[in-house]
Amino acid sequence: MSKVKSSETVKVVVRCRPLNRKEAAGVTGTPGGKGGIVEMDVHRGQVVLRNPHALPGEPQKTFTFDSVYDASSKQRDLYDETVRPLIHSVLDGFNGTIFAYGQTGTGKTYTMQGAWLEPERRGVIPNAFEHVFTQISRSAADRQYLVRASYLEIYREEIRDLLDPNVHAPHVPNVHTQPPHILELRESPESGVYVRDLTSCVCKSVKEIEELMNVGNQVRSVGATDMNEHSSRSHTLFLITVECSQTGPEGRQHIRVGRLNLVDLAGSERQAKTGVHGERLKEAAKINLSLSALGNVISALADGRSGHVPYRDSKLTRLLQDSLGGNAKTVMVATLGPAPQHYEETLTTLRYANRAKNIKNQPRVNEDPKDALLREFQKEIARLRAQLSHREGRGKHRKEDGCDGEGDEEGEEEVEKERNLQEERLEEEKEAIREDGSLLAVEKQRLLGEKEIMMGDLRKERDTTEQLTAKYKVMESKLLVGGRNILDHTNEQQKTLEKRRQEIAEQSRREREILQQVMVQDEETLELRETFSSLQQEVEAKTKKLKKLYARLQCVKAEIQDVNDEHVRSRQELEQTQNELTRELKFKYLIIENFIPPEEKNKIMNRLTFDPEEDQWKFQLLPPSESQMKKRLASAVGYKRPISQYARVALAMGAHSRYRAENIMFLELDMSPPTTVSLDHWPSEVGPNCSPSPTDNAPYRERATRVRKSRSWCQAPRAITSSSSTVSLATHSTATPSTAQ
Ligand code: ADP
Ligand code: MG
């Protein structure tokens, strides 16, 4: 099913950025010298690191890599020499991964993305986009391609889909921004580790894929630290899947699927140097945790002796499982800063990069996988085409003896013409029926109805065909045909220039390889060929050799010391993290023991289950049962809220207003008749006990009304004479005076 290829090692290249202005001001006059502490021999692929606090006589540290790129290197150099061959492999059906690794602010994002708008400073990702589509446009015409892209980030150990259609980019006005969905990792024997439900978008051009990246970048988590103003706070992975189908010599279609992972890691950072606190500190802890997990995976793979590779320690390492020690061709770009104050971090990066050189992968061509989307597309397109030609055939049949025209477009036009003709004919027939005086009215109606139905059928058929044609065209436009869909805008001169550049890159790569081989062989064979003419000469040569070996011994000793120091340091950091976590755990236990009743705690504990796929504890959903989830009472008919039997009876009896679920206030007009008193008789009517003065006259009525009304509120139910449930306050007020008077 898939061709097995011999194993190959991870390709490791190192890139050093120039000193920035802040560093340059501090560096001049330091032992690091003007150019910082990193020196590079581009021809040999060597990096020499100078310790700014070295004791006299301490040897410098030298590392050799597949390629090295110094501060003056161009983005193009790295691309042509290191990335281009990988993209070719992806187009041939291999999995490929490029990831940048290094301290914060050393140029990982610059290498991977660069400045998009300046052609000279465009990074690996935009160049790869351009490359993939240009390559497709130049490929043979018998090849069909389907290009898909996905974009995700790992933020605080959570995988987020950056192209989730529900997460609208903030630039879209009036649209509510939601946090991206958190996705789960899954593993299958067919496609290895994958992210479940990850959005994947079909792209037909560089512009479309760039647009996708833009959309994703707007949702990405970034934040400023002291070391980098736009520090990436998450690891991001842009995944391009290129499916290519080609007819084999035996006449069968073969599909090859290449996946390209473009990874921009968040930087490793020391808390003290980046000056982060609070949320940023928590982020940093997670970033460092996953990076140290990556370091452990690299160490375990490079060691080769340890059977267990801790891929499951972090999401990042699980995602990169295939890229490190699996089915992929991998390029690691280790980025360095030349400033002396970051000597330790630079050394650590170089050590990891050096170890990664020993990782062996087993890349193979992914041929005819079951889940190839291209095959689904081709099947769907064939089905639509068959449906369309069937319709065309029917159209032609109707036209009686139509000859079998081949061209799709021509056929479509012919059928359309035929349909129009039929419609016109039906219209004419309808007209004739209407004007025919010899027909009975009923008969006329029936015939007209029949014609109308025929017209309807014709229209329906036309609509369906139009829909099918549109769908067919959309599906077909998504497939890229070699040398057809995308136009290659580069002219011949540019093409030749590009070719020359590639050749030069290839040649310098080969030269470096040979030079490195010669260096190794020299050391091994020199002593074999030596013959000595005198004892003196032998002593001299052996002393020289002894000195050399002694120097090497010192180097190894220093290396051991360094590794020990580093080990102690990372152990201290881990202990610190452990202490913090223990403290937090104790605090949580304290809360649980003192504030959560034991039965509640037990209920929660019983609901916990361990998910081995996700490697974490999860809450089980409660099964909906009668006892646990009481159903809300259904509303009584005619009432908005549930109402008890007692309240219903009380309401019918016209009892206290508290039984009314709603409208407890009645705001009807006060219909009580006006109390009019004749001015001439009022003193005698009021009675002898009350002797108001003539000046009290006006307020009297008002007071009386008020008193009466307020009395009505505390009336016992018996005082309410009306039996209707819609007794108003107004009625109470009229009823009361009658009892009071
Ligand atoms: P990282 O992603 O590693 O945290 P960045 O890529 O954001 O770091 O780089 C930090 C700064 O250094 C940016 O301003 C970037 O432009 C600059 N830089 C990095 N590498 C280079 C380089 N090779 N040449 C010029 N500038 C660089
Ligand atoms: Mg970055």
PDB file of N, CA, C and O in Angstrom, residues 565-589:
ATOM      1  N   ASP A 565      25.416  20.764  35.127  1.00  0.00           N
ATOM      2  CA  ASP A 565      24.875  22.049  35.587  1.00  0.00           C
ATOM      3  C   ASP A 565      23.464  22.256  35.060  1.00  0.00           C
ATOM      4  O   ASP A 565      22.567  22.679  35.780  1.00  0.00           O
ATOM      5  N   GLU A 566      23.333  21.962  33.779  1.00  0.00           N
ATOM      6  CA  GLU A 566      22.033  22.160  33.137  1.00  0.00           C
ATOM      7  C   GLU A 566      20.980  21.266  33.780  1.00  0.00           C
ATOM      8  O   GLU A 566      19.856  21.676  34.034  1.00  0.00           O
ATOM      9  N   HIS A 567      21.408  20.050  34.066  1.00  0.00           N
ATOM     10  CA  HIS A 567      20.511  19.084  34.684  1.00  0.00           C
ATOM     11  C   HIS A 567      20.054  19.606  36.054  1.00  0.00           C
ATOM     12  O   HIS A 567      18.862  19.587  36.370  1.00  0.00           O
ATOM     13  N   VAL A 568      21.024  20.104  36.815  1.00  0.00           N
ATOM     14  CA  VAL A 568      20.706  20.630  38.152  1.00  0.00           C
ATOM     15  C   VAL A 568      19.726  21.793  38.030  1.00  0.00           C
ATOM     16  O   VAL A 568      18.735  21.892  38.743  1.00  0.00           O
ATOM     17  N   ARG A 569      20.024  22.653  37.035  1.00  0.00           N
ATOM     18  CA  ARG A 569      19.182  23.834  36.849  1.00  0.00           C
ATOM     19  C   ARG A 569      17.753  23.439  36.482  1.00  0.00           C
ATOM     20  O   ARG A 569      16.793  23.916  37.080  1.00  0.00           O
ATOM     21  N   SER A 570      17.644  22.536  35.530  1.00  0.00           N
ATOM     22  CA  SER A 570      16.288  22.179  35.106  1.00  0.00           C
ATOM     23  C   SER A 570      15.578  21.423  36.222  1.00  0.00           C
ATOM     24  O   SER A 570      14.370  21.528  36.396  1.00  0.00           O
ATOM     25  N   ARG A 571      16.342  20.679  37.013  1.00  0.00           N
ATOM     26  CA  ARG A 571      15.747  19.980  38.145  1.00  0.00           C
ATOM     27  C   ARG A 571      15.217  20.986  39.167  1.00  0.00           C
ATOM     28  O   ARG A 571      14.110  20.828  39.692  1.00  0.00           O
ATOM     29  N   GLN A 572      16.017  22.017  39.393  1.00  0.00           N
ATOM     30  CA  GLN A 572      15.561  23.048  40.340  1.00  0.00           C
ATOM     31  C   GLN A 572      14.274  23.694  39.846  1.00  0.00           C
ATOM     32  O   GLN A 572      13.339  23.925  40.615  1.00  0.00           O
ATOM     33  N   GLU A 573      14.243  23.964  38.549  1.00  0.00           N
ATOM     34  CA  GLU A 573      13.037  24.587  37.986  1.00  0.00           C
ATOM     35  C   GLU A 573      11.834  23.676  38.151  1.00  0.00           C
ATOM     36  O   GLU A 573      10.744  24.104  38.504  1.00  0.00           O
ATOM     37  N   LEU A 574      12.064  22.393  37.878  1.00  0.00           N
ATOM     38  CA  LEU A 574      10.965  21.435  38.004  1.00  0.00           C
ATOM     39  C   LEU A 574      10.502  21.338  39.454  1.00  0.00           C
ATOM     40  O   LEU A 574       9.302  21.245  39.725  1.00  0.00           O
ATOM     41  N   GLU A 575      11.479  21.370  40.370  1.00  0.00           N
ATOM     42  CA  GLU A 575      11.119  21.303  41.798  1.00  0.00           C
ATOM     43  C   GLU A 575      10.285  22.512  42.194  1.00  0.00           C
ATOM     44  O   GLU A 575       9.313  22.394  42.937  1.00  0.00           O
ATOM     45  N   GLN A 576      10.697  23.648  41.645  1.00  0.00           N
ATOM     46  CA  GLN A 576       9.946  24.876  41.935  1.00  0.00           C
ATOM     47  C   GLN A 576       8.506  24.753  41.443  1.00  0.00           C
ATOM     48  O   GLN A 576       7.560  25.078  42.151  1.00  0.00           O
ATOM     49  N   THR A 577       8.371  24.271  40.204  1.00  0.00           N
ATOM     50  CA  THR A 577       7.025  24.078  39.649  1.00  0.00           C
ATOM     51  C   THR A 577       6.252  23.093  40.501  1.00  0.00           C
ATOM     52  O   THR A 577       5.066  23.294  40.789  1.00  0.00           O
ATOM     53  N   GLN A 578       6.949  22.037  40.910  1.00  0.00           N
ATOM     54  CA  GLN A 578       6.281  21.020  41.723  1.00  0.00           C
ATOM     55  C   GLN A 578       5.800  21.621  43.043  1.00  0.00           C
ATOM     56  O   GLN A 578       4.669  21.370  43.476  1.00  0.00           O
ATOM     57  N   ASN A 579       6.653  22.446  43.655  1.00  0.00           N
ATOM     58  CA  ASN A 579       6.264  23.083  44.917  1.00  0.00           C
ATOM     59  C   ASN A 579       5.026  23.935  44.741  1.00  0.00           C
ATOM     60  O   ASN A 579       4.107  23.909  45.553  1.00  0.00           O
ATOM     61  N   GLU A 580       5.030  24.712  43.645  1.00  0.00           N
ATOM     62  CA  GLU A 580       3.875  25.574  43.398  1.00  0.00           C
ATOM     63  C   GLU A 580       2.608  24.765  43.210  1.00  0.00           C
ATOM     64  O   GLU A 580       1.549  25.087  43.741  1.00  0.00           O
ATOM     65  N   LEU A 581       2.752  23.688  42.449  1.00  0.00           N
ATOM     66  CA  LEU A 581       1.584  22.840  42.189  1.00  0.00           C
ATOM     67  C   LEU A 581       1.101  22.190  43.482  1.00  0.00           C
ATOM     68  O   LEU A 581      -0.104  22.103  43.732  1.00  0.00           O
ATOM     69  N   THR A 582       2.052  21.753  44.316  1.00  0.00           N
ATOM     70  CA  THR A 582       1.673  21.123  45.587  1.00  0.00           C
ATOM     71  C   THR A 582       0.929  22.122  46.464  1.00  0.00           C
ATOM     72  O   THR A 582      -0.077  21.785  47.088  1.00  0.00           O
ATOM     73  N   ARG A 583       1.425  23.352  46.475  1.00  0.00           N
ATOM     74  CA  ARG A 583       0.772  24.379  47.281  1.00  0.00           C
ATOM     75  C   ARG A 583      -0.668  24.603  46.814  1.00  0.00           C
ATOM     76  O   ARG A 583      -1.601  24.654  47.606  1.00  0.00           O
ATOM     77  N   GLU A 584      -0.816  24.674  45.503  1.00  0.00           N
ATOM     78  CA  GLU A 584      -2.151  24.891  44.933  1.00  0.00           C
ATOM     79  C   GLU A 584      -3.067  23.720  45.266  1.00  0.00           C
ATOM     80  O   GLU A 584      -4.229  23.891  45.605  1.00  0.00           O
ATOM     81  N   LEU A 585      -2.488  22.516  45.183  1.00  0.00           N
ATOM     82  CA  LEU A 585      -3.259  21.306  45.479  1.00  0.00           C
ATOM     83  C   LEU A 585      -3.726  21.317  46.931  1.00  0.00           C
ATOM     84  O   LEU A 585      -4.888  21.024  47.222  1.00  0.00           O
ATOM     85  N   LYS A 586      -2.818  21.693  47.830  1.00  0.00           N
ATOM     86  CA  LYS A 586      -3.155  21.719  49.259  1.00  0.00           C
ATOM     87  C   LYS A 586      -4.279  22.719  49.504  1.00  0.00           C
ATOM     88  O   LYS A 586      -5.206  22.456  50.267  1.00  0.00           O
ATOM     89  N   PHE A 587      -4.163  23.848  48.857  1.00  0.00           N
ATOM     90  CA  PHE A 587      -5.175  24.886  48.992  1.00  0.00           C
ATOM     91  C   PHE A 587      -6.539  24.368  48.545  1.00  0.00           C
ATOM     92  O   PHE A 587      -7.559  24.556  49.194  1.00  0.00           O
ATOM     93  N   LYS A 588      -6.538  23.632  47.445  1.00  0.00           N
ATOM     94  CA  LYS A 588      -7.802  23.105  46.928  1.00  0.00           C
ATOM     95  C   LYS A 588      -8.362  22.036  47.862  1.00  0.00           C
ATOM     96  O   LYS A 588      -9.564  21.966  48.079  1.00  0.00           O
ATOM     97  N   TYR A 589      -7.463  21.208  48.408  1.00  0.00           N
ATOM     98  CA  TYR A 589      -7.899  20.197  49.371  1.00  0.00           C
ATOM     99  C   TYR A 589      -8.548  20.864  50.572  1.00  0.00           C
ATOM    100  O   TYR A 589      -9.575  20.422  51.076  1.00  0.00           O
TER     101      TYR A 589
END
